[in-house]
mmCIF file with all atom_site columns, C-alpha atoms in Angstrom:
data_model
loop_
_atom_site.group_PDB
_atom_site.id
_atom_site.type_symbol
_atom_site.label_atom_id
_atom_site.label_alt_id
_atom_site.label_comp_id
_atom_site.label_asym_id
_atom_site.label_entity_id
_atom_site.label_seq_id
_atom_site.pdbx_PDB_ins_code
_atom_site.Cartn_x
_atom_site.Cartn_y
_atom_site.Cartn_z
_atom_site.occupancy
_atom_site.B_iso_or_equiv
_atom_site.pdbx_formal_charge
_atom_site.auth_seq_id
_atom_site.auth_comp_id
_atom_site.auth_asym_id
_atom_site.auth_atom_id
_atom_site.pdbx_PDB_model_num
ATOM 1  C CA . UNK A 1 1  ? -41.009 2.356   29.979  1.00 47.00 ? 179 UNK A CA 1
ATOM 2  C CA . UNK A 1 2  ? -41.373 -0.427  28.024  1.00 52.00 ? 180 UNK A CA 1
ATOM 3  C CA . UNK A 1 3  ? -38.853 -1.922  25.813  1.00 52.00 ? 181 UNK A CA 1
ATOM 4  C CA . UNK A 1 4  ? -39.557 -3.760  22.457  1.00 52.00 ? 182 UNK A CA 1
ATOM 5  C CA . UNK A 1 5  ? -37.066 -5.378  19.920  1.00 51.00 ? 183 UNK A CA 1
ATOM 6  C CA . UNK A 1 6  ? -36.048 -2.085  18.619  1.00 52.00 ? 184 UNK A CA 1
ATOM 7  C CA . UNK A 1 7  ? -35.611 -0.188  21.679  1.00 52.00 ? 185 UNK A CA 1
ATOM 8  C CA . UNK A 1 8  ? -33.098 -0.401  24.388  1.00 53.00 ? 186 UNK A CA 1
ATOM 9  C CA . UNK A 1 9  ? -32.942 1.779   27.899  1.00 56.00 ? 187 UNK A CA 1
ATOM 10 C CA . UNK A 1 10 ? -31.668 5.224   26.658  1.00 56.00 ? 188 UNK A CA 1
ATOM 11 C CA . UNK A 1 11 ? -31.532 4.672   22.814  1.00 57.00 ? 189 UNK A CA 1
ATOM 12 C CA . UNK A 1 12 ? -33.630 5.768   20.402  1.00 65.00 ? 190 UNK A CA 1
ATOM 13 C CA . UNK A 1 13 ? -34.695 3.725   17.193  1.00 66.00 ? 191 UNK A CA 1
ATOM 14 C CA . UNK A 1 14 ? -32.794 5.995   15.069  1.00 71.00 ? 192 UNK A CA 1
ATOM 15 C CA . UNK A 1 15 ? -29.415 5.015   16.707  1.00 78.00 ? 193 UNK A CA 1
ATOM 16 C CA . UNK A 1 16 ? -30.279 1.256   15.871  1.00 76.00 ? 194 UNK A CA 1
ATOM 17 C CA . UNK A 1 17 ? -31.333 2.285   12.576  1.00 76.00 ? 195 UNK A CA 1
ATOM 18 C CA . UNK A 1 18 ? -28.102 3.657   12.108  1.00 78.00 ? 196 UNK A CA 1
ATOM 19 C CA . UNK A 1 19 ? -26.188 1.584   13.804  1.00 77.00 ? 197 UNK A CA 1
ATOM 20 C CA . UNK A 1 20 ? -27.915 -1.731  11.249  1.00 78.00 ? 198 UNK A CA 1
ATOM 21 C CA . UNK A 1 21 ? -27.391 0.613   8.452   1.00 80.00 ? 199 UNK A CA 1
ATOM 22 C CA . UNK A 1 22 ? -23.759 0.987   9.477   1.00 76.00 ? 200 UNK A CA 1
ATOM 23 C CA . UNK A 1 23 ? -23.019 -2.730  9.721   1.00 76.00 ? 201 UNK A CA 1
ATOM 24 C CA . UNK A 1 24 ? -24.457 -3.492  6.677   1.00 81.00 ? 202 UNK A CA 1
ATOM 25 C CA . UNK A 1 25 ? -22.393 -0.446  4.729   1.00 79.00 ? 203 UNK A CA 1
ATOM 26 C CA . UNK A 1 26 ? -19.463 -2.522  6.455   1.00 76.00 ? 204 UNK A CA 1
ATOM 27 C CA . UNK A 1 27 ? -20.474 -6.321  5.477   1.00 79.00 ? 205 UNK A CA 1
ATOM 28 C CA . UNK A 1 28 ? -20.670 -4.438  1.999   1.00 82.00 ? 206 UNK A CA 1
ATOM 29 C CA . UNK A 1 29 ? -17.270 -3.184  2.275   1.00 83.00 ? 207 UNK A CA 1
ATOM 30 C CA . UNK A 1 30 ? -15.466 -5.962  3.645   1.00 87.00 ? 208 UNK A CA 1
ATOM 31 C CA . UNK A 1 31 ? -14.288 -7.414  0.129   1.00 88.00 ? 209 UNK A CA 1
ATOM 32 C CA . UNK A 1 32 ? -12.695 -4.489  -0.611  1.00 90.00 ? 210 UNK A CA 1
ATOM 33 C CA . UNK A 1 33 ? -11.158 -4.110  2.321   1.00 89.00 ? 211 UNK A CA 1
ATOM 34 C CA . UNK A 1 34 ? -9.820  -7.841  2.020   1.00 92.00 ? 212 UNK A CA 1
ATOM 35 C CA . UNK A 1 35 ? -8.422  -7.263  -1.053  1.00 92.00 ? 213 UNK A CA 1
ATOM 36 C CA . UNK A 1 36 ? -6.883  -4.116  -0.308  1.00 92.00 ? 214 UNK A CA 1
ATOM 37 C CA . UNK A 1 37 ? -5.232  -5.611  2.189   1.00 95.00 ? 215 UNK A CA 1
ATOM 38 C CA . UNK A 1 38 ? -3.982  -8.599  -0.209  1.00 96.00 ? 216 UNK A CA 1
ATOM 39 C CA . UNK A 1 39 ? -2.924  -6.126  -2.699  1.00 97.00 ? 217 UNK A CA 1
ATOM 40 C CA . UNK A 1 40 ? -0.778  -4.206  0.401   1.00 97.00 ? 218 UNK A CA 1
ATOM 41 C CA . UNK A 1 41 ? 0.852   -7.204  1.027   1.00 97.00 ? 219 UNK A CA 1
ATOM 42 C CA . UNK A 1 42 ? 1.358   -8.475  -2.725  1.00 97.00 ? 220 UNK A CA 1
ATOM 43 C CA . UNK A 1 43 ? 2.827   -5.345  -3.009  1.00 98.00 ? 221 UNK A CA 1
ATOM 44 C CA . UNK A 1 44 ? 4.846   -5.593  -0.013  1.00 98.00 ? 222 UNK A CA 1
ATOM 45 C CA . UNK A 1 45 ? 6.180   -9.012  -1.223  1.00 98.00 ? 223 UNK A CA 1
ATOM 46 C CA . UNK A 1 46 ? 7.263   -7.952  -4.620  1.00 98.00 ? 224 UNK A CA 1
ATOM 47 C CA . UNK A 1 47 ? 9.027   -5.209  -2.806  1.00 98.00 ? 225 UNK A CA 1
ATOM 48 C CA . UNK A 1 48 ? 11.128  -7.151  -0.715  1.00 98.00 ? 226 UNK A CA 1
ATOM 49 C CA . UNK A 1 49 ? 11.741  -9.674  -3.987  1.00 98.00 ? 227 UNK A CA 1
ATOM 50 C CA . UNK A 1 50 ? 13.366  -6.748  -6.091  1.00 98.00 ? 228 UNK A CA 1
ATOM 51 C CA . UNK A 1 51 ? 15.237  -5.630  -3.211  1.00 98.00 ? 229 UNK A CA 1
ATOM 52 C CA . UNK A 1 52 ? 16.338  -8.800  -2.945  1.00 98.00 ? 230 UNK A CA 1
ATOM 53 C CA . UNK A 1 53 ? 17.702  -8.880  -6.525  1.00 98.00 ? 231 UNK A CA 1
ATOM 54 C CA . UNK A 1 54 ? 19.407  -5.960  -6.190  1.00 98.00 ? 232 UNK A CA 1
ATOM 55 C CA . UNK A 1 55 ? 21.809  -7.007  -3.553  1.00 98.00 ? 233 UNK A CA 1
ATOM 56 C CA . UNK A 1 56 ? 22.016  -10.389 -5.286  1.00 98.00 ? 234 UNK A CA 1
ATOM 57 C CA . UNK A 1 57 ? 23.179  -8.200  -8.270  1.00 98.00 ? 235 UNK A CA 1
ATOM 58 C CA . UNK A 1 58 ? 25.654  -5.806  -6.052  1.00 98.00 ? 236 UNK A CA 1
ATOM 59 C CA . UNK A 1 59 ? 27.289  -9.094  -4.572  1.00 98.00 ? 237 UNK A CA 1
ATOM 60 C CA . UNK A 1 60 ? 27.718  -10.005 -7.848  1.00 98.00 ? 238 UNK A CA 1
ATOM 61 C CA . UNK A 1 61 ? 29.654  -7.295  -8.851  1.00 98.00 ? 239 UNK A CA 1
ATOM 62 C CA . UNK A 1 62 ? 31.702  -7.006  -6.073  1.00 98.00 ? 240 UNK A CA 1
ATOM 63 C CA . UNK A 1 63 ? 33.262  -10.309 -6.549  1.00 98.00 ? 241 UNK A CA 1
ATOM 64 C CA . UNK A 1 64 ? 33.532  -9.463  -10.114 1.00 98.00 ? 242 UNK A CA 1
ATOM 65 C CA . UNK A 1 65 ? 35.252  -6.286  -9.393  1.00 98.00 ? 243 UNK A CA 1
ATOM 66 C CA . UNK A 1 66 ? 37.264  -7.924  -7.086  1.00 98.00 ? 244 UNK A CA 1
ATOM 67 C CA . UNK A 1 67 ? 38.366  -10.787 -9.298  1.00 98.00 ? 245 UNK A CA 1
ATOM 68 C CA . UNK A 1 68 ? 39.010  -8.327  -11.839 1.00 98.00 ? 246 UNK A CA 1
ATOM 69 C CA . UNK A 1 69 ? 41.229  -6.203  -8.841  1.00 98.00 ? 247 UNK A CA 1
ATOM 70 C CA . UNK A 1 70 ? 43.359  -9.591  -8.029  1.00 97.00 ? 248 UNK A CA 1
ATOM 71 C CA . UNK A 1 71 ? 44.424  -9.978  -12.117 1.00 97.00 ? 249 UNK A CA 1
ATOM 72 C CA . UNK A 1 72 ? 45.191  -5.835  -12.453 1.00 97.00 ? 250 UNK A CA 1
ATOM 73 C CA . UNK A 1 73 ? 47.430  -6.896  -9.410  1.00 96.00 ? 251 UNK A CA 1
ATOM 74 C CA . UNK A 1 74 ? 48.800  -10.265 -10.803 1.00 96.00 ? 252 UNK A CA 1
ATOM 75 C CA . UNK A 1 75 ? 49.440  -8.251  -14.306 1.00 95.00 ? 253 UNK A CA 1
ATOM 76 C CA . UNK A 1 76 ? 51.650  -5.197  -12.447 1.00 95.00 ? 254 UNK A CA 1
ATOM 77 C CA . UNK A 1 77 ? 53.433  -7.438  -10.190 1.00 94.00 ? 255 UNK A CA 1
ATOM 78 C CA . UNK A 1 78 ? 54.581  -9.635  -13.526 1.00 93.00 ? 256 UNK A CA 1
ATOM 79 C CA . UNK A 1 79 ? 55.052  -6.414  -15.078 1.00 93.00 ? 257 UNK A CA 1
ATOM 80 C CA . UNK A 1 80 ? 57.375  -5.179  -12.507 1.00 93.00 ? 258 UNK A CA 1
ATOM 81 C CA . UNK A 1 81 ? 59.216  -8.735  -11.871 1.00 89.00 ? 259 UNK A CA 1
ATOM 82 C CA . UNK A 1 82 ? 60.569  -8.495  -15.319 1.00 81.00 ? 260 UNK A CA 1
#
């Protein structure tokens, strides 16, 4: 059997057909799939920033609450030393 540019041992041109036709659907789908992928991690990112600034936030109200804890305190104990 003889074998030219488009045929291999055991494959038929078809399955090269397809196979060209298949790379080329994927070359053409590539950018998409890049920017997906940025998007994903964009997404990702701005995640991680608002969770972030939520415990920022609930730190910051802890030590408020806590501030406001210690004068509550300071204002029975000069309540009761009188």
């Amino acid at each position: 059997m003889k074998t030219t540019d488009f045929q291999t041992p055991g494959r038929h041109r078809d399955d090269i057909g397809a196979a060209r036709q298949k790379r080329t659907r994927d070359m053409q789908l590539m950018p998409e799939s890049l920017a997906r992928a940025h998007m994903d991690s964009r997404l990702r990112e701005a995640e991680s920033e608002r969770r972030a600034m939520r415990v920022l936030l609930a730190r910051r109200l802890q030590r408020r609450a806590e501030r406001a804890s210690l004068r509550a305190r300071r204002a029975i104990a000069m309540a009761v030393m009188q």
